[in-house]
Amino acid sequence: HGAVIYIPAEENNNEGDATEAKVIGRGWNHDFILDRSKTNKNKIVLHSEVHAVVDAIRHHGEDKCFDELFPRATIMIVELESDYGYDTCHPCPKCNPLLRAVGITNVMHTTPRGTIEE
């Protein structure tokens, strides 16, 4: 999976001029292999949505993200299947409440047909 948090062009335009969308955070899934002698799991995964939220906070600061950016933001989540197709990748049951808790309510994701859904 990969995720990009952005402010849509119409939300990023404070002066009434034509503008482009502004990317504020990006992330991708990270697999962490665990020591089986200390836990009964082989690995844990940091999801792309979480990584993108952390990336935005690191680059723009916590106050600006929570007060200004996240309420106006959209997150796009993409999953590639092999090198040639897309798969469904709506937020999982743990990431969905996280996104809402930080104030991101606009979520878009890919489908196996290669389309984008909200």
Short mmCIF file of C-alpha atoms in Angstrom, two decimals:
data_model
loop_
_atom_site.label_atom_id
_atom_site.label_comp_id
_atom_site.label_asym_id
_atom_site.label_seq_id
_atom_site.Cartn_x
_atom_site.Cartn_y
_atom_site.Cartn_z
CA HIS A 1 0.00 0.00 0.00
CA GLY A 2 0.90 3.62 -0.44
CA ALA A 3 -0.86 6.72 0.84
CA VAL A 4 -0.70 10.42 0.05
CA ILE A 5 -2.37 13.11 2.17
CA TYR A 6 -3.07 16.25 0.19
CA ILE A 7 -5.03 19.47 0.25
CA PRO A 8 -7.22 19.52 -2.91
CA ALA A 9 -6.64 22.43 -5.29
CA GLU A 10 -9.95 24.10 -4.43
CA GLU A 11 -9.11 23.91 -0.69
CA ASN A 12 -5.53 25.11 -1.22
CA ASN A 13 -6.57 28.32 -2.92
CA ASN A 14 -6.79 31.17 -0.41
CA GLU A 15 -6.38 34.07 -2.86
CA GLY A 16 -8.85 33.00 -5.58
CA ASP A 17 -6.06 32.18 -8.04
CA ALA A 18 -5.66 28.91 -9.92
CA THR A 19 -3.56 26.53 -7.88
CA GLU A 20 -2.53 22.88 -7.62
CA ALA A 21 -3.18 20.35 -4.90
CA LYS A 22 -0.60 20.42 -2.10
CA VAL A 23 0.87 17.14 -0.82
CA ILE A 24 1.39 17.34 2.95
CA GLY A 25 2.32 13.73 3.79
CA ARG A 26 3.23 10.44 2.12
CA GLY A 27 3.66 6.92 3.39
CA TRP A 28 3.92 3.27 2.50
CA ASN A 29 3.58 -0.01 4.38
CA HIS A 30 6.60 -1.11 6.41
CA ASP A 31 7.11 -4.70 7.55
CA PHE A 32 9.04 -5.18 10.77
CA ILE A 33 10.35 -8.69 11.44
CA LEU A 34 10.09 -9.64 15.11
CA ASP A 35 12.22 -11.86 17.29
CA ARG A 36 10.11 -15.03 17.71
CA SER A 37 11.81 -15.75 21.05
CA LYS A 38 10.19 -12.60 22.50
CA THR A 39 6.75 -12.67 20.83
CA ASN A 40 4.43 -15.10 19.07
CA LYS A 41 4.24 -12.93 15.93
CA ASN A 42 6.54 -13.08 12.91
CA LYS A 43 6.13 -9.45 11.94
CA ILE A 44 4.14 -6.28 12.43
CA VAL A 45 3.14 -3.84 9.73
CA LEU A 46 3.13 -0.06 9.97
CA HIS A 47 0.34 0.89 7.58
CA SER A 48 0.80 3.52 4.89
CA GLU A 49 -1.95 5.71 6.37
CA VAL A 50 -0.14 5.93 9.72
CA HIS A 51 3.18 6.63 8.00
CA ALA A 52 1.58 9.44 5.94
CA VAL A 53 0.06 11.06 9.07
CA VAL A 54 3.43 10.92 10.86
CA ASP A 55 5.18 12.31 7.77
CA ALA A 56 2.78 15.27 7.64
CA ILE A 57 3.24 16.03 11.34
CA ARG A 58 7.03 15.78 11.02
CA HIS A 59 7.11 18.23 8.10
CA HIS A 60 4.41 20.71 9.13
CA GLY A 61 4.15 20.43 12.92
CA GLU A 62 1.45 18.99 15.11
CA ASP A 63 -0.49 22.22 15.69
CA LYS A 64 -0.66 23.18 12.01
CA CYS A 65 -1.70 19.66 10.98
CA PHE A 66 -4.47 19.29 13.55
CA ASP A 67 -5.76 22.87 13.43
CA GLU A 68 -5.43 23.73 9.75
CA LEU A 69 -4.31 20.97 7.36
CA PHE A 70 -5.98 17.68 8.34
CA PRO A 71 -9.55 19.07 8.44
CA ARG A 72 -9.13 20.20 4.80
CA ALA A 73 -7.17 17.16 3.62
CA THR A 74 -7.96 14.12 1.52
CA ILE A 75 -6.01 10.86 1.73
CA MET A 76 -5.53 8.69 -1.35
CA ILE A 77 -4.64 5.05 -0.68
CA VAL A 78 -3.31 2.86 -3.49
CA GLU A 79 -2.48 -0.83 -3.58
CA LEU A 80 -0.70 -2.34 -6.54
CA GLU A 81 -1.16 -6.01 -7.30
CA SER A 82 2.04 -7.27 -8.89
CA ASP A 83 3.37 -4.79 -11.43
CA TYR A 84 0.26 -4.40 -13.52
CA GLY A 85 -2.96 -3.98 -11.57
CA TYR A 86 -4.72 -2.42 -8.62
CA ASP A 87 -6.43 -4.00 -5.65
CA THR A 88 -9.02 -2.72 -3.18
CA CYS A 89 -7.35 -0.87 -0.35
CA HIS A 90 -9.88 0.99 1.75
CA PRO A 91 -8.60 1.79 5.26
CA CYS A 92 -8.53 -1.17 7.63
CA PRO A 93 -10.65 -1.21 10.84
CA LYS A 94 -7.72 0.26 12.81
CA CYS A 95 -6.65 2.96 10.31
CA ASN A 96 -10.16 4.27 9.62
CA PRO A 97 -10.75 5.52 13.20
CA LEU A 98 -7.19 6.89 13.31
CA LEU A 99 -7.84 9.02 10.21
CA ARG A 100 -11.11 10.33 11.66
CA ALA A 101 -9.46 11.03 15.03
CA VAL A 102 -6.81 13.26 13.43
CA GLY A 103 -9.48 15.03 11.37
CA ILE A 104 -9.08 13.46 7.92
CA THR A 105 -12.57 12.53 6.76
CA ASN A 106 -12.10 12.48 2.96
CA VAL A 107 -10.72 9.07 1.96
CA MET A 108 -10.21 7.81 -1.58
CA HIS A 109 -8.85 4.39 -2.59
CA THR A 110 -8.21 2.23 -5.64
CA THR A 111 -10.30 -0.75 -6.74
CA PRO A 112 -9.39 -3.90 -8.71
CA ARG A 113 -10.95 -2.25 -11.79
CA GLY A 114 -8.34 0.52 -11.59
CA THR A 115 -10.94 3.09 -10.56
CA ILE A 116 -10.95 5.38 -7.55
CA GLU A 117 -13.71 5.30 -4.94
CA GLU A 118 -14.55 7.40 -1.91
#
